[in-house]
CSV table of C-alpha atoms in Angstrom, one decimal:
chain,number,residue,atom,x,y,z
A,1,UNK,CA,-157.4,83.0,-9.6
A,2,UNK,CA,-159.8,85.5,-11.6
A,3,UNK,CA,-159.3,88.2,-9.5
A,4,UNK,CA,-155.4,87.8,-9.8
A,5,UNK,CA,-155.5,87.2,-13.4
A,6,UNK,CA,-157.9,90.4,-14.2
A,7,UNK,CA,-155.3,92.4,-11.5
A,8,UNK,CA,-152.8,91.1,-13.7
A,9,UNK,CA,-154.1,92.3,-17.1
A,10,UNK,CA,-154.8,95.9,-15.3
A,11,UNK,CA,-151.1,96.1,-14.7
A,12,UNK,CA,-150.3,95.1,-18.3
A,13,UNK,CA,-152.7,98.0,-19.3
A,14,UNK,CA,-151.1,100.5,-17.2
A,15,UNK,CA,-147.8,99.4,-18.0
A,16,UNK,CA,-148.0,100.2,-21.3
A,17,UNK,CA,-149.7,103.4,-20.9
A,18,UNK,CA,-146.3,103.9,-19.4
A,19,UNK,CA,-144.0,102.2,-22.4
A,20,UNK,CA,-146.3,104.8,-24.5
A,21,UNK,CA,-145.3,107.9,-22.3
A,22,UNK,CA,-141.8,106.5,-22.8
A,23,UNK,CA,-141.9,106.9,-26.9
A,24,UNK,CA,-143.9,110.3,-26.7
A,25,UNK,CA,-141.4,111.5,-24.6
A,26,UNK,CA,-138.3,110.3,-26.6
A,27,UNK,CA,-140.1,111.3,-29.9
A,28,UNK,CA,-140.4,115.0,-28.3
A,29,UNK,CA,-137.3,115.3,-26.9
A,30,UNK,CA,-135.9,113.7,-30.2
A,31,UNK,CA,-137.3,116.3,-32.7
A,32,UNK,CA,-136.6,119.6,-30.2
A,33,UNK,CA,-133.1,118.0,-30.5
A,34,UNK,CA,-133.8,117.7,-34.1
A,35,UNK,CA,-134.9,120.9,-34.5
A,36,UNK,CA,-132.8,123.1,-31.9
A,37,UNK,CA,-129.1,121.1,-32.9
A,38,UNK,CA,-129.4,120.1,-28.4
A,39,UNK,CA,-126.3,117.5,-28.6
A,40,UNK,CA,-127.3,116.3,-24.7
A,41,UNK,CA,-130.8,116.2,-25.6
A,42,UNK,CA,-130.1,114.2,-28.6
A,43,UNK,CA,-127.9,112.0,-26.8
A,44,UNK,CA,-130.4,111.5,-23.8
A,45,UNK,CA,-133.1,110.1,-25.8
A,46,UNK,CA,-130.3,107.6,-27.7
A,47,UNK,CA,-129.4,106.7,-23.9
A,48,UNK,CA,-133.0,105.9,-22.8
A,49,UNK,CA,-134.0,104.3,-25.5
A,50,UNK,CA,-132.0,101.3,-23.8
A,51,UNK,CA,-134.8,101.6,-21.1
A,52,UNK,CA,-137.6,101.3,-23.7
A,53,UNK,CA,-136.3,98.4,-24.9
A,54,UNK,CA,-135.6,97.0,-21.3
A,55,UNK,CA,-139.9,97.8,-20.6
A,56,UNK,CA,-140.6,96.3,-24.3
A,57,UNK,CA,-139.1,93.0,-23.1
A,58,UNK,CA,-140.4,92.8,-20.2
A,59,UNK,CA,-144.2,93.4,-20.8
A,60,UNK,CA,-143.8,91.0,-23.4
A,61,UNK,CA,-142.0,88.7,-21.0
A,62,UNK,CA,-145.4,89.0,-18.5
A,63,UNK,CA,-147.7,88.3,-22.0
A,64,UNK,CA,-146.3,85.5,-22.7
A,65,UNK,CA,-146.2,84.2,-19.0
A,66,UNK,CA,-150.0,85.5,-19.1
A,67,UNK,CA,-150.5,83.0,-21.9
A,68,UNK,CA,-149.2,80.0,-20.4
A,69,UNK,CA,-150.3,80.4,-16.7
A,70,UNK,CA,-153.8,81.5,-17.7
A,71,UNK,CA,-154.3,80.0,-21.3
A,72,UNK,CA,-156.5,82.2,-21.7
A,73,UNK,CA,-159.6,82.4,-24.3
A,74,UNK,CA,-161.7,84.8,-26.1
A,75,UNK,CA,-162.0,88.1,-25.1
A,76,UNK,CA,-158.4,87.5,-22.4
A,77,UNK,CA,-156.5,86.0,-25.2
A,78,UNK,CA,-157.3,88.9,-27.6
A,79,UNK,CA,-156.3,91.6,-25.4
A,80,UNK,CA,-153.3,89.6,-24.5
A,81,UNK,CA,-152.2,89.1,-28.1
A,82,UNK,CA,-153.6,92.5,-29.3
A,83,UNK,CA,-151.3,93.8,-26.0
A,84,UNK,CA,-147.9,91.9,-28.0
A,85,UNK,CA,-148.5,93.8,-31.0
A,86,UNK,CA,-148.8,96.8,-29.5
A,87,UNK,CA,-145.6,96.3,-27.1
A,88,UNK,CA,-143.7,95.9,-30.2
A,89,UNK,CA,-144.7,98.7,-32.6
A,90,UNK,CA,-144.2,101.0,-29.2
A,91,UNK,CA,-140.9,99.6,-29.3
A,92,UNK,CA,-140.4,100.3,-32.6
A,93,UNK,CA,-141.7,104.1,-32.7
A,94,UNK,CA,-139.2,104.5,-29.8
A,95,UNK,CA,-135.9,103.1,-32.4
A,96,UNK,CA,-137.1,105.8,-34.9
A,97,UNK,CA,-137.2,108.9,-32.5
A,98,UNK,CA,-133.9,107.4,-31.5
A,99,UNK,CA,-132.9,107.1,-35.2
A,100,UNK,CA,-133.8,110.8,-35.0
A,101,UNK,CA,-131.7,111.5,-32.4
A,102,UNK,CA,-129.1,109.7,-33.8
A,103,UNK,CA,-128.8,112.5,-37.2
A,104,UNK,CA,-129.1,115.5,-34.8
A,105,UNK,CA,-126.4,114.0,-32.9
A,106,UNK,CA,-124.0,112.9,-36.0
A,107,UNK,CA,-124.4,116.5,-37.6
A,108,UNK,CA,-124.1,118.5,-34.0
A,109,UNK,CA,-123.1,121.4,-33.7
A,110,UNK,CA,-125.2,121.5,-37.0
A,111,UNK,CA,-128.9,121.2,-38.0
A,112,UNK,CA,-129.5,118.4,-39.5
A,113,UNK,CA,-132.4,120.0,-41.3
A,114,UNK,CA,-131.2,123.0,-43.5
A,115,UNK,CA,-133.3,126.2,-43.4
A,116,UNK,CA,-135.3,125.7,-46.3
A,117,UNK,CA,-136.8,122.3,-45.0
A,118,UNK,CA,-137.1,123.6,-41.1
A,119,UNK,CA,-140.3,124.4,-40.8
A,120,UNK,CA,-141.5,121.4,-42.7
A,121,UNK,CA,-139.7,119.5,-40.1
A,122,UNK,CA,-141.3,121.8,-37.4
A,123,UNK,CA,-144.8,120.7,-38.7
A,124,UNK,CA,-143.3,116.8,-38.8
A,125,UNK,CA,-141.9,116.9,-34.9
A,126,UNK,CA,-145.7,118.9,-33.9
A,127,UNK,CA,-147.9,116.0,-35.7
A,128,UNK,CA,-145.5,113.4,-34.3
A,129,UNK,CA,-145.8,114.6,-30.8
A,130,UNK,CA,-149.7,114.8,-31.0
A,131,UNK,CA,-150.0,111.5,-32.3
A,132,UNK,CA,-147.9,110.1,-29.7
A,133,UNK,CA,-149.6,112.2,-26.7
A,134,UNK,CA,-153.1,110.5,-28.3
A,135,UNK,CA,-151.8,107.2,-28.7
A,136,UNK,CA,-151.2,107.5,-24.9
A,137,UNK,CA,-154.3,109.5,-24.2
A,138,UNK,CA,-155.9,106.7,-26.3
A,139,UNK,CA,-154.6,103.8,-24.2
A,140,UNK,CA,-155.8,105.0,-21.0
A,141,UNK,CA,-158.9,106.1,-21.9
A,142,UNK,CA,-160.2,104.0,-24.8
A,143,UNK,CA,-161.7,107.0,-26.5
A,144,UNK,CA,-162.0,105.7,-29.9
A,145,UNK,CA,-162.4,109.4,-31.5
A,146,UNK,CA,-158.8,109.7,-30.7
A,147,UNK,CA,-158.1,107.2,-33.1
A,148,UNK,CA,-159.6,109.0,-35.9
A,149,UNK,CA,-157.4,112.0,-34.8
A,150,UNK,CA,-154.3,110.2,-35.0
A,151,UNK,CA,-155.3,108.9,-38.3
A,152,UNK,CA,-155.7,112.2,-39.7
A,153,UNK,CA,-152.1,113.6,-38.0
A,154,UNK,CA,-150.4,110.3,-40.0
A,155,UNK,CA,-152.1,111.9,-43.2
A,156,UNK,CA,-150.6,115.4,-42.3
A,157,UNK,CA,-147.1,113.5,-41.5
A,158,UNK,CA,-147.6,111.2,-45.1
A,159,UNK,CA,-148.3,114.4,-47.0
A,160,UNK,CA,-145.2,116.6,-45.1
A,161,UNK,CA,-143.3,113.1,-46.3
A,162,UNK,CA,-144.1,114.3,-49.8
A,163,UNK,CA,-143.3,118.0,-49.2
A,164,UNK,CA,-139.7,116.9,-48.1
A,165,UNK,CA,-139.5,114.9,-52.0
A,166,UNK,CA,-140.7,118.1,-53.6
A,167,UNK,CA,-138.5,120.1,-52.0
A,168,UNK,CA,-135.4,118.0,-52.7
A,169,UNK,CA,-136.4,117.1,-56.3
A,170,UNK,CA,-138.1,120.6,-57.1
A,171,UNK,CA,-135.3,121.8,-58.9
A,172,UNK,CA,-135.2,124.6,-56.5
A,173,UNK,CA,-132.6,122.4,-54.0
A,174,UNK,CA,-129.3,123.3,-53.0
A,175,UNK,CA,-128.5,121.4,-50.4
A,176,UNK,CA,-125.6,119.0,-49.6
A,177,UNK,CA,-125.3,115.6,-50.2
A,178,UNK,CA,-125.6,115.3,-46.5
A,179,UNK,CA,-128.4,117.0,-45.9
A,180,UNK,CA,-130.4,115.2,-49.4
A,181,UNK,CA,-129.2,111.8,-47.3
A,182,UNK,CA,-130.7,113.0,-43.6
A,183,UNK,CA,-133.6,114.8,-44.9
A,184,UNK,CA,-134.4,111.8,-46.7
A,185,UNK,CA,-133.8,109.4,-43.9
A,186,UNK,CA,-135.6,112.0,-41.5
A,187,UNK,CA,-138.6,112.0,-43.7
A,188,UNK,CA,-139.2,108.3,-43.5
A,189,UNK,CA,-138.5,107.8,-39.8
A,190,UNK,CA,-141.4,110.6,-38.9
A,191,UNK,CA,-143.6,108.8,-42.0
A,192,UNK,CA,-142.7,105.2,-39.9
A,193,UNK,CA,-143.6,106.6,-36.7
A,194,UNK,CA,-147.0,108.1,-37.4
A,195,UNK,CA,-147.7,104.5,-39.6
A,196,UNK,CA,-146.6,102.4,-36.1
A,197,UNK,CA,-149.4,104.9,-34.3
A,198,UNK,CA,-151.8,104.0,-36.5
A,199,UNK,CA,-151.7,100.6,-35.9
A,200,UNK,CA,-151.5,100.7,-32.0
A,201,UNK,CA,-154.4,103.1,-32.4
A,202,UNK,CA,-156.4,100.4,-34.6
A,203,UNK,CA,-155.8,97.7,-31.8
A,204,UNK,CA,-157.2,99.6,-29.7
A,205,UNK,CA,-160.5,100.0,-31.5
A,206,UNK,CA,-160.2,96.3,-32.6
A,207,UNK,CA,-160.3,95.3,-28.4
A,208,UNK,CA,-162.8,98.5,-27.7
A,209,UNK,CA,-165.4,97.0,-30.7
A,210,UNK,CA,-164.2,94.1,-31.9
A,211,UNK,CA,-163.8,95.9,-35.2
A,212,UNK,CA,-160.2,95.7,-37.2
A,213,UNK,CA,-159.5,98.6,-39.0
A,214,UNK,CA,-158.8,99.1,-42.7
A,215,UNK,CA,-156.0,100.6,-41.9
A,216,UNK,CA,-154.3,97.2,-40.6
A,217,UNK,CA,-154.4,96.3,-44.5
A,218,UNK,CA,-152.7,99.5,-45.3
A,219,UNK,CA,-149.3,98.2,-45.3
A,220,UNK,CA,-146.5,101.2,-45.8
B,1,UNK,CA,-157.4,66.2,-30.1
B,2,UNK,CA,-153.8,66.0,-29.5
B,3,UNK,CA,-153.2,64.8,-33.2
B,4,UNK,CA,-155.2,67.3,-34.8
B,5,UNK,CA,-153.4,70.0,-33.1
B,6,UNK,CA,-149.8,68.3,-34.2
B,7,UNK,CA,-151.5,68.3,-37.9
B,8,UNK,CA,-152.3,72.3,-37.7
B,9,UNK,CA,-149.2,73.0,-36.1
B,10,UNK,CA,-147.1,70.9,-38.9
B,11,UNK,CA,-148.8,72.4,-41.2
B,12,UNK,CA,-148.8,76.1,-39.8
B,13,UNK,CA,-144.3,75.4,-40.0
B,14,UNK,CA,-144.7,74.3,-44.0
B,15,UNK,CA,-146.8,77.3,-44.6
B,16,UNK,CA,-144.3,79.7,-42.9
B,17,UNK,CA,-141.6,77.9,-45.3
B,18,UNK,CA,-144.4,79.2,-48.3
B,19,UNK,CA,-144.2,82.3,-46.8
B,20,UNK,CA,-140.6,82.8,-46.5
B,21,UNK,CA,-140.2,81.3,-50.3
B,22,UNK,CA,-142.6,84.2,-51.2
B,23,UNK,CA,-140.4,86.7,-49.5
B,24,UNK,CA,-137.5,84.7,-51.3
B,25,UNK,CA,-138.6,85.2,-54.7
B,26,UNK,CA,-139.9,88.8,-54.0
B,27,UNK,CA,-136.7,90.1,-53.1
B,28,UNK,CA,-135.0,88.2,-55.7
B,29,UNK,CA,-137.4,90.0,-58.5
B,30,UNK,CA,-137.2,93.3,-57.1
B,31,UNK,CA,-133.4,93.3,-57.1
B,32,UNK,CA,-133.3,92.1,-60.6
B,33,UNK,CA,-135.8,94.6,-61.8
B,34,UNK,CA,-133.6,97.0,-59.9
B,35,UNK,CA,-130.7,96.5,-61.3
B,36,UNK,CA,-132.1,95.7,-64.7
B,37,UNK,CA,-134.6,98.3,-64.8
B,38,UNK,CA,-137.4,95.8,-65.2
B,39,UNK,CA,-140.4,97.6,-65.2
B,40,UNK,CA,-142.9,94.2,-65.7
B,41,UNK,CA,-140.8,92.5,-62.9
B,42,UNK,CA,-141.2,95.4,-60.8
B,43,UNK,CA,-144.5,95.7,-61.4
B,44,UNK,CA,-145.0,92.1,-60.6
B,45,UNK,CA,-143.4,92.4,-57.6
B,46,UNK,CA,-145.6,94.9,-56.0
B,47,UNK,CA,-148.6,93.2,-57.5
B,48,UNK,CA,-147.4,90.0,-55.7
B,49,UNK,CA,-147.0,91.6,-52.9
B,50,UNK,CA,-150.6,91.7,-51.7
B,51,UNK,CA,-150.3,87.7,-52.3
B,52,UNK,CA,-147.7,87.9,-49.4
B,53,UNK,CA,-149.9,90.1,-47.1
B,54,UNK,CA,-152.9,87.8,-47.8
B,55,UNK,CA,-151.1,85.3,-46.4
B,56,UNK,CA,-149.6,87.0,-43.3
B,57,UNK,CA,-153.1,87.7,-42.3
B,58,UNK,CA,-154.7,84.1,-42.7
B,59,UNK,CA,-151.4,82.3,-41.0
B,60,UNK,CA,-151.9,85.3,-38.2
B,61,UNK,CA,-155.7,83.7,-37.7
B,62,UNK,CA,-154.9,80.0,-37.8
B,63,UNK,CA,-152.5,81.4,-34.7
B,64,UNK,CA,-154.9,83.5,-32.9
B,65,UNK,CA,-157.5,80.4,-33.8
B,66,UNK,CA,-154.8,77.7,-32.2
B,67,UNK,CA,-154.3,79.7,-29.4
B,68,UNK,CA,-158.1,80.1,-28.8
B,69,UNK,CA,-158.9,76.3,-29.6
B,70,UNK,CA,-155.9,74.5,-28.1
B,71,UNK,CA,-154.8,76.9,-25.1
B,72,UNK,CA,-151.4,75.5,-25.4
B,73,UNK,CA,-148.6,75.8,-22.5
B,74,UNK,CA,-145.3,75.4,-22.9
B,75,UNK,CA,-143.0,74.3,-26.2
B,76,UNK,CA,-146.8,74.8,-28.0
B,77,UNK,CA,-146.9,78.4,-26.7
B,78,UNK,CA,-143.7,79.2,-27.3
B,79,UNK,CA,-144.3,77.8,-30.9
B,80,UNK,CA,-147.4,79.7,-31.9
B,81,UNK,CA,-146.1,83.0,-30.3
B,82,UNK,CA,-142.8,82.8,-31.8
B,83,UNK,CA,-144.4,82.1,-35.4
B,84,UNK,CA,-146.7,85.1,-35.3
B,85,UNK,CA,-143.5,86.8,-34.5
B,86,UNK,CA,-141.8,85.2,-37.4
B,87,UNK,CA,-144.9,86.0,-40.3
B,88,UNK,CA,-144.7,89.4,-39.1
B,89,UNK,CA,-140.8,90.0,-39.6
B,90,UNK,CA,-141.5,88.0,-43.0
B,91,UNK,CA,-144.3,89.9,-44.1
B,92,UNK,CA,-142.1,93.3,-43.6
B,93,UNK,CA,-139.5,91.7,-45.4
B,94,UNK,CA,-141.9,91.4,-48.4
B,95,UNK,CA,-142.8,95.1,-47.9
B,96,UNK,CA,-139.5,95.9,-48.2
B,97,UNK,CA,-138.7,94.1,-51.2
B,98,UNK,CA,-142.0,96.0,-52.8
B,99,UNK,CA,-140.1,99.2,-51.9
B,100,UNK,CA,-137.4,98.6,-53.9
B,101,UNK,CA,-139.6,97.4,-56.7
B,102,UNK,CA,-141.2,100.9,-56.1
B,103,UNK,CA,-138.0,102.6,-56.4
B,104,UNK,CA,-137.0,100.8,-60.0
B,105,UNK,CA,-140.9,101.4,-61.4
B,106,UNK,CA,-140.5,105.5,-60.5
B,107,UNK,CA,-137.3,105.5,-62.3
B,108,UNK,CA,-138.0,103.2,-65.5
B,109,UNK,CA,-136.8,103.5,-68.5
B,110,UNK,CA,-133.4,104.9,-66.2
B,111,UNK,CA,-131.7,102.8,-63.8
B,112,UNK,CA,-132.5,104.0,-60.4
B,113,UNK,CA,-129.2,103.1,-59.4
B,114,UNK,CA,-126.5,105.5,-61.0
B,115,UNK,CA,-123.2,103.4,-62.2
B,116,UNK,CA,-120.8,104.1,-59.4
B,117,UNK,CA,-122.8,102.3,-57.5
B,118,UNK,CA,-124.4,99.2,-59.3
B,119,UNK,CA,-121.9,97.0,-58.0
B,120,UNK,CA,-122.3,97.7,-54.9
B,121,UNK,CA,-125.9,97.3,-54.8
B,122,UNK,CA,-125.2,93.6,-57.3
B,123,UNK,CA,-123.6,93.0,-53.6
B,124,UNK,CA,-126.3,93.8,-51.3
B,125,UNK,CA,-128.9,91.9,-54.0
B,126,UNK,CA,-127.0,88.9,-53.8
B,127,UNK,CA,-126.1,89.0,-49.9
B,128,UNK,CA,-130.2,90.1,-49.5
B,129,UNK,CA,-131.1,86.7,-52.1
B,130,UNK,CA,-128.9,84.3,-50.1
B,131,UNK,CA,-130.7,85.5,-46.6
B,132,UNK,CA,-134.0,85.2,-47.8
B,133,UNK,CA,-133.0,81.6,-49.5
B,134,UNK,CA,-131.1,80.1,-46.3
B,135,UNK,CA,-133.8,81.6,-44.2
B,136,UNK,CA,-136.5,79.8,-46.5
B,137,UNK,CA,-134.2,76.8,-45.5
B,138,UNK,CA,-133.6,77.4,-42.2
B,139,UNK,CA,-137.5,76.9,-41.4
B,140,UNK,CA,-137.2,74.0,-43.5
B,141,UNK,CA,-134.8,72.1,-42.1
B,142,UNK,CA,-133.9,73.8,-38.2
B,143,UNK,CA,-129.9,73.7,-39.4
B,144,UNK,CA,-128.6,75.6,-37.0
B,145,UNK,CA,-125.9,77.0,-38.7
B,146,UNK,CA,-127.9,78.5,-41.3
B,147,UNK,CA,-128.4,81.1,-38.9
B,148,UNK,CA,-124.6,81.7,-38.5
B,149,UNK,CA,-124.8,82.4,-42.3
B,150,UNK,CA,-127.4,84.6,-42.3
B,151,UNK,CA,-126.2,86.6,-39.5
B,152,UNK,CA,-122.6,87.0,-41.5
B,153,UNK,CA,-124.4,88.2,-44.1
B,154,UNK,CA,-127.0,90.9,-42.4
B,155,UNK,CA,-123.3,92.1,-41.7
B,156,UNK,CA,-122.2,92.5,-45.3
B,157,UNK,CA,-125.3,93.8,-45.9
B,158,UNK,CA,-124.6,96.5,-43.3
B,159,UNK,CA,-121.0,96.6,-44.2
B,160,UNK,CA,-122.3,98.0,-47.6
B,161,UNK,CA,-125.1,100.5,-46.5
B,162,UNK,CA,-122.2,101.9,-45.0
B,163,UNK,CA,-120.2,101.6,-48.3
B,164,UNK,CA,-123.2,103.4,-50.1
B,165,UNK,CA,-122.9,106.6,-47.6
B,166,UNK,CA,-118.6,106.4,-48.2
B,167,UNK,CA,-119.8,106.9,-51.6
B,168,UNK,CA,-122.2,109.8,-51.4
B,169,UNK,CA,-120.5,111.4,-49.0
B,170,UNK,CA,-116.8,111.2,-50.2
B,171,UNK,CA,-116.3,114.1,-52.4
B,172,UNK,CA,-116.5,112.4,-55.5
B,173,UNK,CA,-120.0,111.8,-55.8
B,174,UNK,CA,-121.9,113.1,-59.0
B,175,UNK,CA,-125.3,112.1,-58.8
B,176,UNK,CA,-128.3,113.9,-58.9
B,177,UNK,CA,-130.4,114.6,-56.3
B,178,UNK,CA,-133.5,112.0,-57.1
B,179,UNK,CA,-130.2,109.5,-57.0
B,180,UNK,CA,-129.3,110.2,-53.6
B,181,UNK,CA,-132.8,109.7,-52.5
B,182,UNK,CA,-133.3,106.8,-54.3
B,183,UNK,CA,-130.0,104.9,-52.9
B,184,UNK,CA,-130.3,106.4,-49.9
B,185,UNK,CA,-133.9,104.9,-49.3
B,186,UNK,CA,-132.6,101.4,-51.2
B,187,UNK,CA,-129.7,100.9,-48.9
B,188,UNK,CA,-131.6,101.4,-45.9
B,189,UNK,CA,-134.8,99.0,-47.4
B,190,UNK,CA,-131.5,96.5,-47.9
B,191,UNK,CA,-130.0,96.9,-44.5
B,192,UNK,CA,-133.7,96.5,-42.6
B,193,UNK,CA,-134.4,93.7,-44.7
B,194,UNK,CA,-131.0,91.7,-43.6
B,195,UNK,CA,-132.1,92.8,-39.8
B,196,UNK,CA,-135.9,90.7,-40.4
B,197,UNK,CA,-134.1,87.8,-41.6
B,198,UNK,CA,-131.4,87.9,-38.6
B,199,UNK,CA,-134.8,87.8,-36.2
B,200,UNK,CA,-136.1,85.0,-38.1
B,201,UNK,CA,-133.5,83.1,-37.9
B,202,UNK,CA,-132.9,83.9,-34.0
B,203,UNK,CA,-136.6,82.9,-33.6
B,204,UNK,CA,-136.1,79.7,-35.3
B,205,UNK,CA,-133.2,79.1,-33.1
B,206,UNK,CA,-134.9,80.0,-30.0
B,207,UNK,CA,-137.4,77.6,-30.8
B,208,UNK,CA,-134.7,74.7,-31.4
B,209,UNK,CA,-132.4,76.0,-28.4
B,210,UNK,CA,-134.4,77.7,-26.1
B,211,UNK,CA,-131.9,80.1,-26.1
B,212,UNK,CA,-133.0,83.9,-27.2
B,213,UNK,CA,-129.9,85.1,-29.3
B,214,UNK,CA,-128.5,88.2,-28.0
B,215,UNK,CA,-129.1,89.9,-31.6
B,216,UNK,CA,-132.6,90.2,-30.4
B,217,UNK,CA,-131.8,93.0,-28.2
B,218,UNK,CA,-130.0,94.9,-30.8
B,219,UNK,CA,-132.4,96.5,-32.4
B,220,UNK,CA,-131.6,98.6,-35.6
C-alpha cells in the first residue's frame, strides 16, 4: 500500500515537471510570436493551451483521488495540497502566455508591440522564459537557490512593468490607442506570469524546508 | 469526534459567507470611490484589504488543519478541497477590488474614469456588486439558481469590457493616454472579477449537485 502510494506521489512529481514544461514552452513560443508577429506560432500555443488545461484537470483529478484513497497526513498531505496549488497557478501562467498569444494573433500581420516598446518587451519575453525554464529546473531538482533566481527575474519583469507605464505616460508616446490598450494588457500578463512563478517556486521551498515564504503574503 | 468535526466544518461554511461579505463590501467601496473619486474610500479599501488576506490565510489553515486531523473521504473531502478552492477565488476577488481602489487613489482629485465612459463603468459596478452580493448569498443559503444569476451577469460584465474596447477603439475616442490605461486595466480587473464569482458559484453547486459546471473548463 506504501510502496504504491509513494509510486504514486513520484508520478504526481514528474507529472508536473511536465505540466511546467508545457507553460515554459507556450510562454516561449508565445512571446517569439509576440515579438516576431508568427500568426501559426501564435495560434499554436492558443491551440495547446486546451492540452494544458486537459493535464491541469487531470493531476488535480489524481490529488484529489490521492486524498481520499490515502487520507493522507503530515508530510503526504502537504505535498499533496502544496501539489494543488501549484497545478493551478501552472495552469494559470499557461492562460496568460495564451492571453499573449491571443494580442499577436488579433493584430497579425502586425506587432503588437510598437518599436519604441520592443525591446522592453524583448527583455519581458527573456525573464519570462528563464523563470519558467527555473520553475521547471526547480521542480525536478528541488534546488532551492533557483528560487531566489526566479524571485529576482519577477523583480526585473515588475520593474520592465513600470518601464512600459513610463513609456506610455512619459509624454514622449505616440502610439495608437490600440497599441496603449495591448501594451497595457501585455504588461500585466508578463507581470501575472512571473507573480504565479513566484509562488510555485515558494511551494517548493515550503515542502523542501518546511518554510513559507514571505513572498506568499505578497499579494499582486 | 464526529460532532466536533460537523462543528468546524459548519463553522468553516459561515466563515466563507464572512469572507465573501468582505469581498462584497470591498468591491462595493472601491466602485463607489471609483466612480466618485473617493480618495478615503479608496484608501479604506486597500487598507481593508489586508483584513481579507488575513482571513484567506487562517480559513486556508483550519483546511489544511481538518484535513490533517479528520482525514476525511468522500462528501468531507470534497467539502474541504472545494472551500480552499473557493477562499482562494474570493481572496482574488478582493485583490481585485483593491486594484480598482488603486486605480481611483492614483488619479484623485480627477475621476479615473473619463465621462464617455462612467456609465458604462456605473454598469459593470453594479453587475460586479450584485455578483459579489448573490454570491455572499449563494454560500448562505445553496439556492441554486443564484448561480444562474450570477453567471448572467459575469456575461454583462463581459458584454461591457467588450463595450469599453468599442469605445476606445471606435474612432471617437478622446482620452488621454493615462485614461486608456486606467480603463483598460479597470475593465479587465471587472471582467476577472465576474469570472472568480462564476467559479464560486460553480463550486458551490458542485458541492450541492455533484455536478462540475462546464464553466469550469472555460477558463478566461
Amino acid at each position: 500500500m506504501r510502496e504504491i502510494f509513494e509510486a504514486e506521489l513520484h508520478q504526481l512529481g514528474e507529472d508536473l515537471v511536465a505540466l511546467s514544461g508545457r507553460v515554459e514552452h507556450a510562454v516561449t513560443q508565445a512571446g517569439i510570436a509576440l515579438l516576431t508577429a508568427d500568426l501559426a506560432l501564435a495560434e499554436s500555443v492558443i491551440v495547446e493551451d486546451h492540452d494544458i488545461d486537459a493535464l491541469e484537470r487531470e493531476l488535480d483529478e489524481r490529488c484529489i483521488l490521492l486524498l481520499a484513497q490515502q487520507a493522507p497526513v503530515a508530510t503526504d498531505l502537504r505535498i499533496i495540497v502544496t501539489t494543488l496549488r501549484m497545478i493551478a497557478s501552472l495552469e494559470r501562467m499557461g492562460d496568460l502566455a495564451r492571453h499573449v498569444a491571443q494580442i499577436a494573433r488579433g493584430r497579425y500581420p502586425r506587432h503588437a508591440v510598437p518599436h519604441a516598446l520592443s525591446g522592453t518587451f524583448a527583455e519581458m519575453h527573456d525573464a519570462a522564459v528563464r523563470v519558467a525554464r527555473r520553475t521547471t529546473t526547480l521542480l525536478t531538482n528541488h534546488e532551492l537557490p533557483l528560487a531566489e533566481s526566479i524571485q529576482q527575474d519577477d523583480d526585473l519583469l515588475d520593474e520592465l512593468h513600470e518601464d512600459v507605464f513610463t513609456a506610455l505616460l512619459g509624454g514622449q508616446w505616440a502610439g495608437t490607442t490600440q497599441e496603449t490598450v495591448d501594451v497595457t494588457l501585455l504588461g500585466r500578463f508578463y507581470e501575472r506570469f512571473g507573480d504565479h512563478a513566484v509562488s510555485v517556486s515558494e511551494r517548493v521551498v515550503y515542502l523542501v524546508t518546511g518554510v513559507l515564504g514571505e513572498q506568499l503574503d505578497r499579494s499582486a
